[in-house]
Short mmCIF file of C-alpha atoms and ligand atoms in Angstrom, two decimals:
data_model
loop_
_atom_site.label_atom_id
_atom_site.label_comp_id
_atom_site.label_asym_id
_atom_site.label_seq_id
_atom_site.Cartn_x
_atom_site.Cartn_y
_atom_site.Cartn_z
CA UNK A 1 -10.56 18.28 18.27
CA UNK A 2 -13.93 16.27 18.58
CA UNK A 3 -13.85 13.96 21.48
CA UNK A 4 -12.69 10.88 20.03
CA UNK A 5 -15.27 8.30 20.42
CA UNK A 6 -14.80 5.43 22.73
CA UNK A 7 -13.65 2.51 20.66
CA UNK A 8 -10.99 4.86 18.71
CA UNK A 9 -7.48 3.49 18.82
CA UNK A 10 -5.63 6.15 21.74
CA UNK A 11 -2.23 6.20 24.22
CA UNK A 12 -3.42 4.58 26.75
CA UNK A 13 -5.02 1.92 25.27
CA UNK A 14 -1.84 1.37 22.56
CA UNK A 15 0.48 -1.83 23.44
CA UNK A 16 3.41 0.09 22.12
CA UNK A 17 6.45 -0.29 21.42
CA UNK A 18 9.37 -3.02 20.67
CA UNK A 19 11.88 -0.71 22.16
CA UNK A 20 10.64 1.43 25.07
CA UNK A 21 11.59 4.98 24.08
CA UNK A 22 10.78 8.56 26.42
CA UNK A 23 7.55 10.30 24.83
CA UNK A 24 7.36 12.62 22.72
CA UNK A 25 7.70 16.26 24.13
CA UNK A 26 4.50 18.01 21.26
CA UNK A 27 3.11 15.59 19.43
CA UNK A 28 1.14 11.97 20.47
CA UNK A 29 2.79 8.73 19.96
CA UNK A 30 1.17 8.45 16.91
CA UNK A 31 2.04 11.57 15.04
CA UNK A 32 5.21 10.62 16.11
CA UNK A 33 4.94 7.43 14.09
CA UNK A 34 3.95 9.10 11.48
CA UNK A 35 6.57 12.03 11.16
CA UNK A 36 8.84 8.63 10.84
CA UNK A 37 7.06 7.34 8.47
CA UNK A 38 7.22 10.64 6.27
CA UNK A 39 11.05 10.92 6.82
CA UNK A 40 11.55 7.64 5.96
CA UNK A 41 13.29 6.39 2.69
CA UNK A 42 11.26 3.99 1.94
CA UNK A 43 8.72 6.49 1.58
CA UNK A 44 10.68 8.54 -0.54
CA UNK A 45 11.58 6.02 -3.09
CA UNK A 46 7.29 5.56 -3.24
CA UNK A 47 7.58 8.54 -5.71
CA UNK A 48 8.93 6.74 -8.36
CA UNK A 49 7.30 3.75 -8.31
CA UNK A 50 4.61 2.11 -10.19
CA UNK A 51 1.00 2.33 -9.27
CA UNK A 52 -0.26 1.08 -13.03
CA UNK A 53 1.50 3.32 -14.84
CA UNK A 54 5.24 3.41 -15.12
CA UNK A 55 6.78 6.31 -13.55
CA UNK A 56 8.37 7.68 -17.30
CA UNK A 57 4.92 6.66 -19.17
CA UNK A 58 3.93 10.55 -17.62
CA UNK A 59 4.29 12.84 -15.60
CA UNK A 60 0.66 12.92 -14.62
CA UNK A 61 -0.24 9.63 -13.75
CA UNK A 62 -0.58 8.38 -10.51
CA UNK A 63 2.45 6.89 -8.82
CA UNK A 64 2.82 4.82 -5.27
CA UNK A 65 3.39 8.83 -3.23
CA UNK A 66 0.63 9.83 -4.86
CA UNK A 67 -1.56 7.13 -4.17
CA UNK A 68 -0.71 7.24 -0.95
CA UNK A 69 -1.59 10.49 0.13
CA UNK A 70 -5.17 10.28 -1.25
CA UNK A 71 -5.31 7.07 0.27
CA UNK A 72 -4.17 9.11 3.72
CA UNK A 73 -6.70 12.17 2.50
CA UNK A 74 -9.42 9.58 2.34
CA UNK A 75 -8.95 7.59 5.39
CA UNK A 76 -8.28 10.80 7.78
CA UNK A 77 -11.17 11.82 6.73
CA UNK A 78 -12.92 9.70 7.07
CA UNK A 79 -11.51 9.03 10.37
CA UNK A 80 -12.95 12.32 11.37
CA UNK A 81 -16.20 11.78 11.31
CA UNK A 82 -15.98 8.02 12.71
CA UNK A 83 -14.43 10.29 15.16
CA UNK A 84 -11.21 7.65 16.01
CA UNK A 85 -7.97 8.53 15.76
CA UNK A 86 -6.99 9.97 12.66
CA UNK A 87 -2.80 10.65 13.54
CA UNK A 88 -2.47 6.97 13.65
CA UNK A 89 -4.93 6.49 10.27
CA UNK A 90 -3.07 8.66 8.72
CA UNK A 91 0.30 6.76 9.46
CA UNK A 92 -1.19 3.66 8.11
CA UNK A 93 -1.92 5.12 4.89
CA UNK A 94 1.78 6.80 4.16
CA UNK A 95 2.97 3.78 5.18
CA UNK A 96 0.78 0.95 3.35
CA UNK A 97 2.31 0.61 -0.22
CA UNK A 98 6.25 0.73 1.66
CA UNK A 99 7.15 -2.80 0.96
CA UNK A 100 5.44 -2.09 -2.78
CA UNK A 101 8.64 -3.19 -5.45
CA UNK A 102 9.29 -1.44 -8.47
CA UNK A 103 6.27 -2.07 -11.68
CA UNK A 104 3.63 -2.75 -9.88
CA UNK A 105 1.79 -6.30 -8.74
CA UNK A 106 3.88 -7.29 -12.05
CA UNK A 107 7.16 -6.78 -10.17
CA UNK A 108 5.70 -8.36 -6.98
CA UNK A 109 4.03 -11.23 -8.63
CA UNK A 110 7.33 -11.80 -10.21
CA UNK A 111 9.95 -11.65 -6.94
CA UNK A 112 7.23 -13.83 -5.63
CA UNK A 113 7.78 -16.62 -8.07
CA UNK A 114 11.72 -16.09 -7.41
CA UNK A 115 11.51 -16.58 -3.67
CA UNK A 116 8.66 -19.47 -3.86
CA UNK A 117 11.45 -22.07 -2.19
CA UNK A 118 12.57 -18.75 0.18
CA UNK A 119 9.52 -18.10 1.98
CA UNK A 120 7.97 -16.25 -1.42
CA UNK A 121 7.73 -12.50 -0.60
CA UNK A 122 4.36 -10.40 -0.31
CA UNK A 123 4.60 -6.92 -0.06
CA UNK A 124 2.70 -6.47 2.62
CA UNK A 125 4.61 -8.30 4.73
CA UNK A 126 7.77 -6.34 2.79
CA UNK A 127 5.83 -3.01 4.50
CA UNK A 128 6.22 -4.37 8.01
CA UNK A 129 9.35 -5.28 7.08
CA UNK A 130 10.68 -2.17 6.45
CA UNK A 131 9.10 0.01 8.87
CA UNK A 132 10.37 -3.55 11.79
CA UNK A 133 13.88 -4.02 10.52
CA UNK A 134 14.67 -2.36 7.08
CA UNK A 135 15.33 1.54 7.33
CA UNK A 136 18.51 2.43 9.09
CA UNK A 137 18.24 6.13 10.91
CA UNK A 138 18.15 5.59 14.19
CA UNK A 139 21.57 4.44 16.85
CA UNK A 140 19.52 2.67 18.99
CA UNK A 141 17.19 -0.07 16.76
CA UNK A 142 16.72 -1.01 13.38
CA UNK A 143 13.69 -0.17 11.62
CA UNK A 144 11.79 3.31 13.14
CA UNK A 145 10.19 0.94 16.14
CA UNK A 146 7.12 2.02 15.53
CA UNK A 147 3.66 1.38 17.93
CA UNK A 148 1.66 -1.85 17.83
CA UNK A 149 -1.18 -0.07 16.33
CA UNK A 150 0.33 1.25 13.33
CA UNK A 151 2.13 -2.20 12.84
CA UNK A 152 -1.31 -4.17 13.02
CA UNK A 153 -2.21 -2.26 10.72
CA UNK A 154 0.15 -2.10 7.78
CA UNK A 155 0.14 -5.45 8.17
CA UNK A 156 -3.33 -6.40 5.93
CA UNK A 157 -2.94 -9.75 5.18
CA UNK A 158 -0.85 -13.31 6.00
CA UNK A 159 -0.56 -16.14 6.04
CA UNK A 160 -1.07 -18.66 9.08
CA UNK A 161 2.74 -20.06 8.53
CA UNK A 162 4.11 -16.48 8.19
CA UNK A 163 1.75 -15.52 11.06
CA UNK A 164 3.38 -18.34 13.12
CA UNK A 165 6.97 -16.91 12.29
CA UNK A 166 5.99 -13.01 13.07
CA UNK A 167 4.80 -13.94 16.70
CA UNK A 168 2.67 -10.72 18.88
CA UNK A 169 2.03 -8.88 15.42
CA UNK A 170 1.09 -12.25 13.86
CA UNK A 171 -1.51 -13.24 16.37
CA UNK A 172 -4.59 -12.05 15.09
CA UNK A 173 -4.24 -14.08 11.91
CA UNK A 174 -4.07 -17.19 13.82
CA UNK A 175 -6.79 -16.30 16.98
CA UNK A 176 -9.58 -14.67 14.36
CA UNK A 177 -9.43 -11.29 15.22
CA UNK A 178 -9.79 -8.12 13.67
CA UNK A 179 -7.34 -5.04 13.00
CA UNK A 180 -8.21 -1.42 15.12
CA UNK A 181 -11.54 0.62 13.16
CA UNK A 182 -8.10 2.66 11.73
CA UNK A 183 -6.13 0.19 10.21
CA UNK A 184 -9.87 -1.35 8.02
CA UNK A 185 -10.34 2.54 7.17
CA UNK A 186 -7.42 2.27 5.57
CA UNK A 187 -8.38 -0.88 3.56
CA UNK A 188 -11.22 0.50 2.37
CA UNK A 189 -9.69 3.86 1.58
CA UNK A 190 -6.98 2.48 -0.34
CA UNK A 191 -9.36 0.46 -2.68
CA UNK A 192 -11.56 3.85 -2.85
CA UNK A 193 -8.79 4.93 -4.34
CA UNK A 194 -7.21 3.22 -6.21
CA UNK A 195 -10.58 2.27 -7.95
CA UNK A 196 -11.55 5.98 -8.52
CA UNK A 197 -8.14 7.12 -9.59
CA UNK A 198 -7.53 4.68 -12.16
CA UNK A 199 -10.58 5.63 -13.36
CA UNK A 200 -9.08 8.41 -13.90
CA UNK A 201 -5.33 7.70 -15.04
CA UNK A 202 -6.96 5.02 -17.44
CA UNK A 203 -8.59 8.05 -19.08
CA UNK A 204 -6.04 10.20 -19.04
CA UNK A 205 -4.02 7.34 -20.58
CA UNK A 206 -6.35 6.64 -23.51
CA UNK A 207 -6.75 2.68 -22.36
CA UNK A 208 -10.63 3.12 -21.41
CA UNK A 209 -12.97 5.20 -22.96
CA UNK A 210 -16.17 6.64 -21.65
CA UNK A 211 -17.82 4.98 -23.93
CA UNK A 212 -16.97 1.78 -22.31
CA UNK A 213 -17.28 3.46 -18.71
CA UNK A 214 -21.07 3.77 -19.79
CA UNK A 215 -21.54 -0.19 -18.25
CA UNK A 216 -20.54 0.75 -15.09
CA UNK A 217 -23.17 1.97 -13.13
CA UNK A 218 -21.01 3.95 -10.15
CA UNK A 219 -19.87 6.21 -13.24
CA UNK A 220 -22.63 5.87 -15.36
CA UNK A 221 -24.66 7.70 -12.66
CA UNK A 222 -22.46 10.19 -11.44
CA UNK A 223 -21.69 11.42 -14.84
CA UNK A 224 -25.27 11.72 -15.57
CA UNK A 225 -26.00 14.12 -12.47
CA UNK A 226 -23.15 15.91 -14.00
CA UNK A 227 -24.33 16.60 -17.27
CA UNK A 228 -28.31 17.36 -15.60
CA UNK A 229 -26.59 20.05 -13.13
CA UNK A 230 -23.92 21.35 -16.00
CA UNK A 231 -25.24 21.12 -19.67
CA UNK A 232 -22.54 21.00 -22.33
CA UNK A 233 -19.80 19.62 -19.53
CA UNK A 234 -16.80 18.54 -21.52
CA UNK A 235 -13.13 16.65 -21.26
CA UNK A 236 -11.21 16.83 -17.80
CA UNK A 237 -13.46 19.06 -16.29
CA UNK A 238 -16.50 16.07 -17.57
CA UNK A 239 -14.41 13.50 -15.63
CA UNK A 240 -13.30 15.36 -12.51
CA UNK A 241 -16.72 16.10 -11.49
CA UNK A 242 -18.08 12.47 -11.97
CA UNK A 243 -15.03 10.87 -10.21
CA UNK A 244 -15.23 13.26 -6.85
CA UNK A 245 -18.96 12.40 -6.57
CA UNK A 246 -18.23 8.32 -7.37
CA UNK A 247 -15.54 8.39 -4.34
CA UNK A 248 -17.87 11.57 -1.88
CA UNK A 249 -20.73 8.70 -2.77
CA UNK A 250 -18.98 5.65 -1.60
CA UNK A 251 -17.62 6.92 1.24
CA UNK A 252 -20.85 8.23 2.66
CA UNK A 253 -22.16 5.29 1.84
CA UNK A 254 -18.52 3.28 3.95
CA UNK A 255 -19.89 5.85 6.29
CA UNK A 256 -23.12 4.27 7.03
CA UNK A 257 -22.41 1.09 7.26
CA UNK A 258 -19.82 1.20 9.37
CA UNK A 259 -21.92 3.26 12.34
CA UNK A 260 -24.46 0.93 11.25
CA UNK A 261 -22.63 -1.81 11.83
CA UNK A 262 -21.19 -0.33 14.91
CA UNK A 263 -24.13 0.46 17.42
CA UNK A 264 -25.71 -2.95 16.38
CA UNK A 265 -22.70 -4.81 17.68
CA UNK A 266 -22.89 -2.63 20.78
CA UNK A 267 -18.90 -1.79 19.56
CA UNK A 268 -17.48 -0.08 22.90
CA UNK A 269 -14.03 0.08 22.77
CA UNK A 270 -10.82 -1.13 20.85
CA UNK A 271 -11.00 -4.60 22.73
CA UNK A 272 -14.59 -5.27 21.32
CA UNK A 273 -14.09 -4.01 17.52
CA UNK A 274 -10.48 -6.44 17.98
CA UNK A 275 -13.31 -8.98 18.64
CA UNK A 276 -16.05 -7.99 16.21
CA UNK A 277 -15.87 -9.75 12.30
CA UNK A 278 -14.83 -6.77 10.42
CA UNK A 279 -17.10 -3.59 10.93
CA UNK A 280 -15.72 -0.89 8.19
CA UNK A 281 -17.89 -2.00 5.06
CA UNK A 282 -19.66 -1.00 2.16
CA UNK A 283 -23.73 -1.24 2.29
CA UNK A 284 -24.34 -4.54 0.12
CA UNK A 285 -25.32 -2.20 -3.09
CA UNK A 286 -22.53 -0.29 -2.70
CA UNK A 287 -19.50 -3.67 -2.39
CA UNK A 288 -22.66 -4.11 -5.85
CA UNK A 289 -21.36 -1.40 -7.77
CA UNK A 290 -17.86 -1.30 -6.29
CA UNK A 291 -17.24 -4.94 -7.51
CA UNK A 292 -18.08 -4.10 -11.02
CA UNK A 293 -15.56 -1.59 -10.93
CA UNK A 294 -13.51 -3.99 -10.47
CA UNK A 295 -14.46 -5.68 -12.48
CA UNK A 296 -14.62 -3.30 -15.29
CA UNK A 297 -11.04 -2.51 -14.17
CA UNK A 298 -9.52 -5.96 -13.97
CA UNK A 299 -10.65 -6.39 -17.94
CA UNK A 300 -9.76 -3.27 -19.52
CA UNK A 301 -7.52 -1.97 -17.88
CA UNK A 302 -5.08 -3.99 -16.06
CA UNK A 303 -5.25 -6.21 -19.07
CA UNK A 304 -4.85 -3.95 -21.71
CA UNK A 305 -1.98 -5.61 -23.42
CA UNK A 306 -0.55 -2.65 -23.79
CA UNK A 307 -0.13 -2.53 -20.05
CA UNK A 308 0.83 -6.19 -20.79
CA UNK A 309 3.69 -5.57 -22.81
CA UNK A 310 5.31 -3.11 -19.60
CA UNK A 311 4.68 -6.34 -16.91
CA UNK A 312 5.94 -8.24 -19.20
CA UNK A 313 8.71 -6.85 -19.58
CA UNK A 314 8.90 -5.76 -15.43
CA UNK A 315 9.05 -9.04 -14.76
CA UNK A 316 11.97 -10.17 -17.19
CA UNK A 317 13.75 -7.39 -15.31
CA UNK A 318 13.00 -8.76 -12.09
CA UNK A 319 13.53 -12.62 -12.34
CA UNK A 320 17.20 -11.21 -14.38
CA UNK A 321 18.10 -9.19 -11.49
CA UNK A 322 17.62 -11.95 -9.25
CA UNK A 323 19.20 -14.82 -10.87
CA UNK A 324 21.63 -12.85 -10.91
CA UNK A 325 22.55 -11.87 -8.01
CA UNK A 326 21.66 -14.93 -6.84
CA UNK A 327 24.41 -16.65 -9.01
CA UNK A 328 27.17 -14.15 -7.75
CA UNK A 329 26.39 -12.14 -4.74
CA UNK A 330 28.57 -10.28 -5.38
CA UNK A 331 27.39 -8.39 -7.77
CA UNK A 332 25.41 -6.89 -5.17
CA UNK A 333 26.30 -3.18 -3.21
CA UNK A 334 28.46 -4.34 0.05
CA UNK A 335 25.78 -3.76 2.76
CA UNK A 336 23.66 -5.90 1.00
CA UNK A 337 26.88 -8.48 0.76
CA UNK A 338 27.17 -8.11 3.71
CA UNK A 339 23.19 -8.95 4.96
CA UNK A 340 23.43 -11.96 1.93
CA UNK A 341 26.19 -13.50 4.28
CA UNK A 342 24.12 -13.96 7.10
CA UNK A 343 25.84 -11.17 9.00
CA UNK A 344 22.82 -8.12 10.09
CA UNK A 345 20.40 -9.48 12.33
CA UNK A 346 17.74 -9.20 10.72
CA UNK A 347 18.82 -12.10 8.31
CA UNK A 348 20.05 -14.26 10.83
CA UNK A 349 16.95 -15.07 11.87
CA UNK A 350 15.86 -15.86 7.71
CA UNK A 351 16.51 -19.87 6.87
CA UNK A 352 18.13 -18.58 3.26
CA UNK A 353 19.77 -15.24 4.06
CA UNK A 354 21.18 -14.64 0.51
CA UNK A 355 18.21 -14.93 -1.12
CA UNK A 356 16.08 -12.75 1.49
CA UNK A 357 18.69 -10.23 1.56
CA UNK A 358 18.67 -10.73 -3.11
CA UNK A 359 14.50 -10.03 -3.07
CA UNK A 360 14.99 -7.14 0.35
CA UNK A 361 17.42 -4.68 -2.19
CA UNK A 362 15.30 -5.65 -5.33
CA UNK A 363 12.04 -4.79 -3.45
CA UNK A 364 13.63 -1.37 -2.58
CA UNK A 365 14.48 -0.27 -5.93
CA UNK A 366 12.57 2.21 -8.04
CA UNK A 367 11.32 1.48 -10.93
CA UNK A 368 13.86 3.77 -12.74
CA UNK A 369 16.33 2.05 -10.72
CA UNK A 370 16.00 -1.40 -11.37
CA UNK A 371 16.50 -0.38 -15.28
CA UNK A 372 19.12 1.46 -14.55
CA UNK A 373 20.56 -2.23 -12.88
CA UNK A 374 19.47 -3.91 -15.35
CA UNK A 375 21.44 -1.77 -17.98
CA UNK A 376 24.74 -2.33 -15.64
CA UNK A 377 24.46 -6.12 -15.11
CA UNK A 378 23.38 -6.53 -19.22
CA UNK A 379 23.64 -4.43 -21.65
CA UNK A 380 26.89 -5.32 -22.85
CA UNK A 381 26.93 -2.18 -24.97
CA UNK A 382 27.85 -0.22 -21.97
CA UNK A 383 30.87 -1.64 -19.82
MG1 MG B 1 -2.04 1.05 -1.92
#
């Protein structure tokens, strides 16, 4: 492996773990983080959580798990090309969606609404909460006890109020500092991943069409390239050839622009990275094309009536579950009843342990578990 760039995150500059542990014997600290994430329960749940399409709508659509794997692939490729820490990058990418509720953004919005008088719900914060507190795998501590750098990368956004509650890990949001390049790379890999795979899934579902995509320059110019290189190509093969070129163009642009910014800012260390404006990014022309693609997906896929029917139903499931558990916490499984009473350490700091325990329980559900739980609580015919 080539030597890391001086501004890469490294073990020698790491701010370490909350609970001190002996160093790993045969792998790096960041590899250990990644491995702990892969072995976590929350990671396996991603398999049955909606990205855009609900899991049972089709076997070939992206789930949160396959999305996270694609994000990790893109992020790791970018990290290697920039000579920064690809183990850390991969760890952040695998963990970046761990806090997502069932049913994608519709689920998160519904849960946030339910929690508005109890501190709110934000999937990004929940991802950190999952690795810091909710996973129950180790004898010595709650959570996965990950390094500061992985946790910093997971916490992508944070309100000033939550940043103050979080202490050290939230400080950069109050001090206008940035996370490592590895974390910045994951944000863009996430965006490159979902914009492109949503085109693929959107076409597969028939909710968007090739005719509509002719108005999206990033798609249209690469499709023209494919048709010129392979006359007569059509169907899935043409779509895949086009989307791989779109991803490649975005990654190549990202690398060029990021290297340009790193050199223009004279960045030499990870401390420089943290105090400089965001370094990872697209060039202005690619930013424009990327924005047009996002707008297209918002207008034509995420707000398609068939998707809205699903999100509307998802909302009702989340709201019903929340109100049932809040009005009678005895309906919760025993370990969550205990959390709801505020007996457990993660709940002790909460001003409303009952609401937080209910939110943790619901957020941890897969799509199909949430539907089953809803049936168990509300389907009168199934007593
Ligand atoms: Mg994501």
